Short mmCIF file of C-alpha atoms and ligand atoms in Angstrom, two decimals:
data_model
loop_
_atom_site.label_atom_id
_atom_site.label_comp_id
_atom_site.label_asym_id
_atom_site.label_seq_id
_atom_site.Cartn_x
_atom_site.Cartn_y
_atom_site.Cartn_z
CA MET K 741 -45.46 1.31 -13.91
CA GLY K 742 -43.97 4.40 -16.05
CA PRO K 743 -40.80 5.74 -16.15
CA SER K 744 -39.72 8.13 -13.34
CA PRO K 745 -40.69 11.21 -13.81
CA VAL K 746 -37.62 13.29 -12.20
CA THR K 747 -35.97 14.85 -15.12
CA LEU K 748 -31.84 15.93 -14.81
CA THR K 749 -32.75 19.44 -14.40
CA ARG K 750 -35.54 19.39 -11.75
CA PHE K 751 -33.27 16.70 -10.13
CA ILE K 752 -30.49 19.20 -9.90
CA LEU K 753 -32.81 21.77 -8.72
CA GLU K 754 -34.37 20.05 -5.85
CA LYS K 755 -31.85 18.06 -4.53
CA GLN K 756 -28.53 20.15 -4.86
CA ALA K 757 -26.83 17.84 -6.46
CA ALA K 758 -24.67 20.49 -7.43
CA PRO K 759 -21.51 22.33 -6.10
CA PRO K 760 -22.49 24.47 -2.91
CA GLY K 761 -24.27 28.31 -4.36
CA ALA K 762 -24.24 27.56 -8.20
CA THR K 763 -27.17 25.47 -8.27
CA ALA K 764 -29.54 27.21 -11.24
CA GLU K 765 -25.64 27.66 -13.49
CA PHE K 766 -24.62 24.10 -12.57
CA SER K 767 -27.95 22.95 -14.37
CA ALA K 768 -27.83 24.81 -17.07
CA LEU K 769 -24.43 23.55 -17.42
CA MET K 770 -25.39 20.22 -16.96
CA ALA K 771 -28.54 20.38 -19.35
CA GLN K 772 -25.89 21.27 -22.07
CA ILE K 773 -23.69 18.40 -21.62
CA GLY K 774 -27.00 16.18 -21.88
CA LEU K 775 -27.72 18.29 -25.03
CA VAL K 776 -23.80 17.83 -26.48
CA GLY K 777 -24.95 13.82 -25.76
CA LYS K 778 -28.40 13.85 -27.32
CA MET K 779 -26.63 15.29 -30.34
CA ILE K 780 -23.41 12.56 -30.30
CA ALA K 781 -26.19 9.27 -29.56
CA GLN K 782 -28.24 10.57 -32.52
CA VAL K 783 -25.57 10.52 -34.67
CA LEU K 784 -24.39 7.37 -33.19
CA ARG K 785 -27.65 5.67 -33.95
CA ARG K 786 -27.77 6.46 -37.59
CA ALA K 787 -23.83 6.14 -37.79
CA GLY K 788 -23.73 2.98 -40.51
CA LEU K 789 -26.06 4.77 -43.00
CA VAL K 790 -24.87 8.28 -43.13
CA ASN K 791 -20.80 8.28 -44.07
CA VAL K 792 -19.24 9.10 -40.39
CA LEU K 793 -17.69 5.96 -39.84
CA GLY K 794 -14.00 5.11 -40.76
CA VAL K 795 -10.93 7.78 -40.23
CA THR K 796 -10.45 11.33 -41.16
CA GLY K 797 -7.08 10.81 -42.10
CA GLU K 798 -5.37 13.02 -39.76
CA ILE K 799 -3.83 12.21 -36.66
CA ASN K 800 -4.42 14.13 -33.28
CA VAL K 801 -2.43 15.67 -30.65
CA GLN K 802 -2.34 12.07 -28.73
CA GLY K 803 -0.52 10.75 -31.93
CA GLU K 804 -3.60 8.84 -32.98
CA ALA K 805 -5.55 8.24 -36.11
CA VAL K 806 -9.02 10.46 -36.15
CA LYS K 807 -12.26 8.97 -36.83
CA LYS K 808 -14.71 11.18 -38.60
CA LEU K 809 -16.96 10.23 -35.18
CA ASP K 810 -13.93 11.89 -32.94
CA GLU K 811 -14.05 15.06 -34.97
CA LEU K 812 -17.74 14.99 -34.98
CA ALA K 813 -18.07 14.48 -31.40
CA ASN K 814 -15.60 17.11 -30.81
CA ASP K 815 -17.15 19.88 -32.77
CA THR K 816 -20.53 19.44 -31.16
CA PHE K 817 -19.37 20.30 -27.99
CA LEU K 818 -17.80 23.31 -29.44
CA LYS K 819 -20.69 24.48 -31.44
CA VAL K 820 -22.86 23.84 -28.15
CA PHE K 821 -20.49 25.57 -25.57
CA GLN K 822 -18.98 28.33 -27.45
CA HIS K 823 -21.75 30.83 -27.25
CA SER K 824 -23.61 28.82 -23.77
CA GLY K 825 -22.40 31.82 -21.82
CA LEU K 826 -21.36 29.15 -19.35
CA VAL K 827 -17.93 28.37 -19.96
CA CYS K 828 -14.71 30.37 -19.99
CA ALA K 829 -12.24 27.84 -21.61
CA LEU K 830 -12.68 23.91 -23.17
CA ALA K 831 -9.74 21.73 -23.28
CA SER K 832 -10.16 18.29 -25.40
CA GLU K 833 -8.19 15.00 -25.83
CA GLU K 834 -8.45 16.09 -29.68
CA LEU K 835 -7.36 19.32 -29.51
CA GLU K 836 -3.40 19.99 -28.94
CA LYS K 837 -4.14 23.77 -27.56
CA PRO K 838 -7.37 24.96 -25.18
CA VAL K 839 -9.69 26.78 -26.95
CA HIS K 840 -10.17 30.06 -24.96
CA LEU K 841 -13.52 32.18 -25.90
CA PRO K 842 -12.38 35.72 -27.50
CA GLU K 843 -12.94 38.55 -25.04
CA ASN K 844 -16.14 39.81 -26.36
CA TRP K 845 -18.26 36.66 -26.37
CA PRO K 846 -20.24 35.36 -23.64
CA HIS K 847 -18.28 34.04 -20.82
CA GLY K 848 -19.37 31.92 -17.81
CA ARG K 849 -16.77 30.19 -15.11
CA TYR K 850 -17.05 26.62 -15.87
CA ILE K 851 -13.64 25.15 -17.75
CA LEU K 852 -14.60 21.76 -19.16
CA LEU K 853 -11.73 19.46 -19.81
CA PHE K 854 -13.22 16.48 -21.82
CA ASP K 855 -13.08 13.40 -24.19
CA PRO K 856 -15.47 13.72 -27.04
CA LEU K 857 -15.68 9.75 -27.77
CA ASP K 858 -14.16 7.47 -25.88
CA GLY K 859 -13.62 3.96 -27.16
CA SER K 860 -12.98 5.12 -30.84
CA SER K 861 -12.16 1.80 -31.85
CA ASN K 862 -15.90 0.57 -31.36
CA THR K 863 -17.32 2.94 -33.99
CA ASP K 864 -17.25 1.03 -36.93
CA VAL K 865 -18.16 -2.25 -35.16
CA ASN K 866 -21.51 -0.91 -33.42
CA MET K 867 -20.26 -1.10 -29.87
CA PRO K 868 -20.51 0.91 -26.51
CA LEU K 869 -18.84 4.28 -26.54
CA GLY K 870 -18.80 7.33 -24.14
CA THR K 871 -18.04 11.42 -23.56
CA ILE K 872 -16.28 11.62 -20.61
CA VAL K 873 -16.05 15.21 -18.91
CA SER K 874 -14.47 17.05 -15.95
CA VAL K 875 -15.26 20.41 -14.76
CA LEU K 876 -13.45 23.22 -13.24
CA ARG K 877 -14.30 26.67 -12.14
CA TYR K 878 -12.07 29.30 -12.88
CA GLU K 879 -11.93 31.83 -9.76
CA GLY K 880 -9.62 34.22 -10.71
CA THR K 881 -10.71 37.73 -11.25
CA GLY K 882 -10.54 39.86 -14.08
CA GLY K 883 -9.71 38.47 -17.56
CA LEU K 884 -9.81 34.77 -18.69
CA PRO K 885 -8.07 31.53 -17.21
CA SER K 886 -4.70 30.63 -18.74
CA GLU K 887 -3.34 27.58 -19.87
CA PRO K 888 -2.04 26.40 -16.48
CA GLU K 889 -5.08 27.28 -14.77
CA LEU K 890 -6.52 24.43 -16.45
CA ILE K 891 -3.84 21.97 -15.60
CA ARG K 892 -4.91 21.42 -12.04
CA LYS K 893 -5.07 18.17 -9.76
CA GLY K 894 -8.16 16.18 -9.82
CA THR K 895 -9.05 17.14 -6.64
CA HIS K 896 -9.91 20.86 -8.00
CA GLN K 897 -12.96 19.17 -10.08
CA VAL K 898 -16.10 20.68 -8.99
CA ALA K 899 -18.20 17.82 -11.27
CA ALA K 900 -17.54 15.20 -13.36
CA GLY K 901 -19.16 12.46 -15.56
CA TYR K 902 -19.77 10.72 -18.47
CA LEU K 903 -21.85 9.96 -21.34
CA MET K 904 -22.24 6.22 -22.43
CA TYR K 905 -24.04 5.30 -25.61
CA GLY K 906 -25.07 1.73 -25.16
CA SER K 907 -28.15 -0.06 -25.31
CA SER K 908 -29.44 2.89 -24.02
CA THR K 909 -28.01 6.60 -23.55
CA MET K 910 -27.08 7.33 -19.84
CA LEU K 911 -25.37 10.26 -18.13
CA VAL K 912 -23.79 9.79 -15.23
CA PHE K 913 -22.12 12.46 -12.70
CA THR K 914 -21.06 13.79 -9.63
CA ALA K 915 -20.78 17.11 -8.03
CA GLY K 916 -19.24 16.17 -5.08
CA GLN K 917 -22.52 14.67 -3.53
CA GLY K 918 -22.89 11.33 -5.14
CA VAL K 919 -23.20 9.96 -7.66
CA HIS K 920 -26.78 9.88 -10.23
CA GLY K 921 -27.20 8.33 -13.07
CA PHE K 922 -30.07 9.27 -15.74
CA THR K 923 -31.30 7.34 -18.82
CA LEU K 924 -32.30 9.20 -21.71
CA ASP K 925 -36.07 8.58 -22.78
CA PRO K 926 -35.68 9.07 -26.61
CA GLY K 927 -39.25 8.94 -26.85
CA VAL K 928 -39.68 12.17 -24.41
CA GLY K 929 -36.22 13.62 -25.31
CA GLU K 930 -35.35 13.82 -21.86
CA TYR K 931 -32.99 12.27 -19.05
CA LEU K 932 -34.66 10.62 -16.34
CA LEU K 933 -33.42 9.55 -12.94
CA SER K 934 -32.67 5.82 -13.12
CA HIS K 935 -29.72 5.63 -10.75
CA GLU K 936 -30.19 7.93 -7.60
CA ASN K 937 -26.85 7.80 -5.29
CA ILE K 938 -25.06 4.67 -6.93
CA ARG K 939 -22.84 3.01 -4.46
CA MET K 940 -20.14 0.40 -5.57
CA PRO K 941 -20.31 -2.70 -4.19
CA ARG K 942 -16.36 -3.22 -1.61
CA ALA K 943 -15.62 -5.94 -4.16
CA GLY K 944 -16.17 -7.41 -7.13
CA LYS K 945 -16.00 -10.51 -9.11
CA VAL K 946 -14.70 -8.71 -12.68
CA TYR K 947 -11.90 -7.90 -14.41
CA SER K 948 -11.24 -5.33 -17.39
CA ALA K 949 -7.88 -5.04 -18.74
CA ASN K 950 -5.99 -5.22 -22.30
CA GLU K 951 -4.61 -8.79 -21.14
CA GLY K 952 -3.03 -8.82 -24.70
CA ASN K 953 -0.67 -6.34 -23.43
CA TYR K 954 0.45 -8.85 -20.51
CA HIS K 955 4.20 -9.28 -21.61
CA LYS K 956 4.36 -5.90 -21.81
CA TRP K 957 3.78 -5.14 -17.70
CA PRO K 958 5.71 -5.06 -15.10
CA PRO K 959 5.98 -8.28 -13.05
CA GLY K 960 4.04 -6.75 -10.13
CA THR K 961 1.09 -5.96 -12.34
CA ARG K 962 1.65 -9.56 -14.23
CA ARG K 963 1.48 -11.38 -10.75
CA PHE K 964 -1.99 -9.28 -9.70
CA MET K 965 -3.38 -10.58 -13.01
CA ASP K 966 -2.09 -14.25 -12.22
CA TYR K 967 -3.77 -13.61 -8.92
CA LEU K 968 -7.25 -12.53 -10.31
CA LYS K 969 -7.29 -15.45 -12.67
CA THR K 970 -6.66 -18.08 -9.59
CA PRO K 971 -9.80 -19.90 -8.79
CA ASP K 972 -11.26 -18.16 -5.33
CA LYS K 973 -10.62 -20.91 -2.25
CA ALA K 974 -14.31 -20.57 -1.47
CA THR K 975 -16.46 -20.49 -4.61
CA GLY K 976 -13.75 -22.01 -6.86
CA ARG K 977 -14.09 -19.49 -9.69
CA PRO K 978 -11.79 -16.97 -11.22
CA TYR K 979 -12.35 -13.26 -11.78
CA SER K 980 -14.38 -13.23 -14.85
CA ALA K 981 -12.61 -10.76 -17.92
CA ARG K 982 -15.10 -8.01 -19.52
CA TYR K 983 -13.18 -5.68 -21.71
CA SER K 984 -15.03 -3.75 -24.39
CA GLY K 985 -12.48 -1.50 -25.76
CA CYS K 986 -14.02 1.45 -24.29
CA LEU K 987 -13.04 2.96 -20.79
CA VAL K 988 -16.59 4.38 -19.80
CA ALA K 989 -18.73 0.98 -20.59
CA ASP K 990 -16.14 -0.93 -18.67
CA VAL K 991 -16.27 1.42 -15.60
CA HIS K 992 -19.79 1.50 -16.01
CA ARG K 993 -19.78 -2.07 -15.21
CA ILE K 994 -17.82 -1.90 -12.45
CA LEU K 995 -19.70 1.11 -10.88
CA LEU K 996 -22.75 -0.93 -10.94
CA ASP K 997 -21.43 -4.20 -10.54
CA GLY K 998 -18.05 -4.30 -8.66
CA GLY K 999 -14.43 -5.09 -9.98
CA ILE K 1000 -11.58 -3.37 -11.05
CA TYR K 1001 -10.85 -2.01 -14.32
CA LEU K 1002 -7.01 -1.43 -14.85
CA TYR K 1003 -4.95 0.24 -17.92
CA PRO K 1004 -1.46 -0.21 -16.20
CA GLY K 1005 1.96 1.39 -16.94
CA GLU K 1006 4.24 -0.64 -19.19
CA THR K 1007 7.83 -1.43 -18.70
CA ASP K 1008 9.14 0.73 -21.79
CA LYS K 1009 5.73 3.00 -21.53
CA PRO K 1010 5.33 3.29 -17.52
CA GLU K 1011 2.97 6.72 -18.11
CA GLY K 1012 0.22 3.82 -19.49
CA LYS K 1013 -2.16 5.23 -22.39
CA LEU K 1014 -4.98 7.25 -20.58
CA ARG K 1015 -5.16 10.63 -20.21
CA LEU K 1016 -5.25 11.92 -16.76
CA LEU K 1017 -7.04 15.44 -17.49
CA TYR K 1018 -9.56 14.02 -19.70
CA GLU K 1019 -10.08 10.15 -18.75
CA ALA K 1020 -8.69 9.22 -15.58
CA ASN K 1021 -9.76 12.31 -13.21
CA PRO K 1022 -13.09 12.59 -14.26
CA LEU K 1023 -13.69 8.99 -13.54
CA ALA K 1024 -11.80 8.88 -10.61
CA MET K 1025 -13.96 11.24 -9.21
CA VAL K 1026 -17.05 9.60 -10.05
CA VAL K 1027 -15.68 5.89 -8.93
CA GLU K 1028 -14.29 7.68 -5.72
CA GLN K 1029 -17.98 9.51 -5.05
CA ALA K 1030 -19.22 5.96 -4.82
CA GLY K 1031 -17.19 4.54 -2.58
CA GLY K 1032 -14.63 3.20 -4.99
CA GLN K 1033 -11.28 4.00 -5.33
CA ALA K 1034 -8.17 5.03 -8.47
CA SER K 1035 -5.08 5.18 -8.17
CA THR K 1036 -1.97 4.70 -10.60
CA GLY K 1037 -0.56 1.85 -8.51
CA THR K 1038 1.54 4.19 -6.07
CA LEU K 1039 -0.22 7.53 -6.07
CA ARG K 1040 -4.57 8.64 -5.28
CA ILE K 1041 -5.43 9.45 -9.37
CA LEU K 1042 -6.89 12.70 -7.42
CA GLU K 1043 -3.49 13.91 -6.30
CA VAL K 1044 -1.52 12.87 -9.19
CA GLU K 1045 0.11 16.96 -10.10
CA PRO K 1046 -0.60 17.73 -13.95
CA LYS K 1047 2.43 18.92 -15.73
CA GLY K 1048 0.93 19.02 -19.31
CA LEU K 1049 -2.96 19.21 -21.10
CA HIS K 1050 -2.46 15.55 -22.51
CA GLN K 1051 -0.23 13.77 -19.76
CA ARG K 1052 -1.08 10.63 -19.27
CA VAL K 1053 -1.47 8.02 -16.63
CA PRO K 1054 -1.60 4.36 -15.55
CA LEU K 1055 -5.02 3.90 -14.47
CA ILE K 1056 -6.36 1.22 -11.72
CA ILE K 1057 -9.86 1.97 -10.64
CA GLY K 1058 -12.94 0.46 -9.11
CA SER K 1059 -13.84 -1.50 -5.72
CA ARG K 1060 -11.80 -0.66 -2.78
CA GLU K 1061 -10.62 -4.26 -1.90
CA GLU K 1062 -9.38 -5.15 -5.72
CA VAL K 1063 -7.55 -1.36 -6.07
CA SER K 1064 -6.03 -1.72 -2.67
CA LEU K 1065 -4.51 -5.43 -3.73
CA ALA K 1066 -3.56 -4.04 -7.21
CA GLU K 1067 -1.67 -1.52 -5.08
CA GLN K 1068 0.18 -4.17 -2.84
CA PHE K 1069 1.32 -6.24 -5.92
CA ILE K 1070 2.49 -3.26 -7.99
CA GLN K 1071 4.53 -1.92 -4.98
CA GLY K 1072 6.05 -5.41 -4.58
CA MET K 1073 4.39 -5.89 -1.32
CA LYS K 1074 2.66 -9.28 -2.56
P1 AHG I 734 -10.03 7.10 -27.06
O1 AHG I 734 -11.12 6.14 -27.87
O2 AHG I 734 -10.66 8.33 -26.39
O3 AHG I 734 -8.63 7.17 -27.45
O4 AHG I 734 -9.72 5.80 -25.42
C1 AHG I 734 -9.52 4.83 -26.14
C2 AHG I 734 -8.95 4.03 -24.52
C3 AHG I 734 -10.17 3.48 -23.84
O5 AHG I 734 -11.67 3.91 -24.25
C4 AHG I 734 -10.22 2.33 -23.89
O6 AHG I 734 -10.36 1.72 -22.59
C5 AHG I 734 -8.60 1.94 -24.13
O7 AHG I 734 -8.19 3.17 -24.65
C6 AHG I 734 -8.78 0.72 -24.77
O8 AHG I 734 -7.17 0.71 -25.53
P2 AHG I 734 -6.31 -0.65 -26.27
O9 AHG I 734 -6.87 -0.77 -27.45
O10 AHG I 734 -5.14 -0.24 -26.38
O11 AHG I 734 -7.09 -1.81 -25.12
MN1 MN I 735 -11.08 7.99 -24.77
MN1 MN I 736 -11.34 10.31 -27.63
#
């Protein structure tokens, strides 16, 4: 049996896996996101050979050291999309301000908010990395969207997805009609359908968190972690820990096998680490579309009203059962 012959483009056109009324345009957009992924994957495959490891010496708007690969991934996005005629604005975790395309350039209706390279600490050690994209549509009449029009609640996303650079490169996305996964076949240079209509298990057996932060967490979060490590009455086994340092890879495992990922708020840093618009919102849309749940501990992620482009948010995401339980512990009900 050879691989599936269903390419990303064919799937979108045939299965209506696009936001209503936008099939051709959306399929062009996804193809360009796929291209960004192929270009980044190509660099990553040879990263140890071509002087792209390590840092640039810059500190980004997040206060984090910029890796050469962060910059390269960000530039790839800009190069692919600036003249594509598909977007009207781009905002990135790596850029302080959004990029508004000049009036005389070709424009489309889409707005992309992205984390060009997720899991940057993995770059120099050949571990998995990702790219996360949130897609909005500008419905305003005349002119280009202003900055507040990019700072929308997650429920306004028309599509969201990620690329994962692991042992294979995958593109996983939703346009509000289920979650679909494609694997890049490097031989033919196409993303081929490998995971149609992904449904998350209701509960899992894995947790993913940077437990080194345990003593910085508030009591409810710590009690939840203690619970996860308590042997199950029936099986005698506790949850298993799996943490790669790449949110995309950790959430991808949970999307397929169930369980919970958490990067909670800390007593001295209640907003947590992860970014609402570039990381939490798009992954929350994917996970909800697959039957899972995403929460701050007290609020549905997609309902958080953002106040700024680079806002951070605690993220608790995964199977319904574990996320609901985490909320109960965090809210002091357990
Ligand atoms: P980024 O590389 O885009 O800054 O994101 C890193 C994120 C995420 O991928 C990961 O889950 C988490 O930060 C790791 O943080 P810690 O090193 O604090 O565990
Ligand atoms: Mn990230
Ligand atoms: Mn990043």
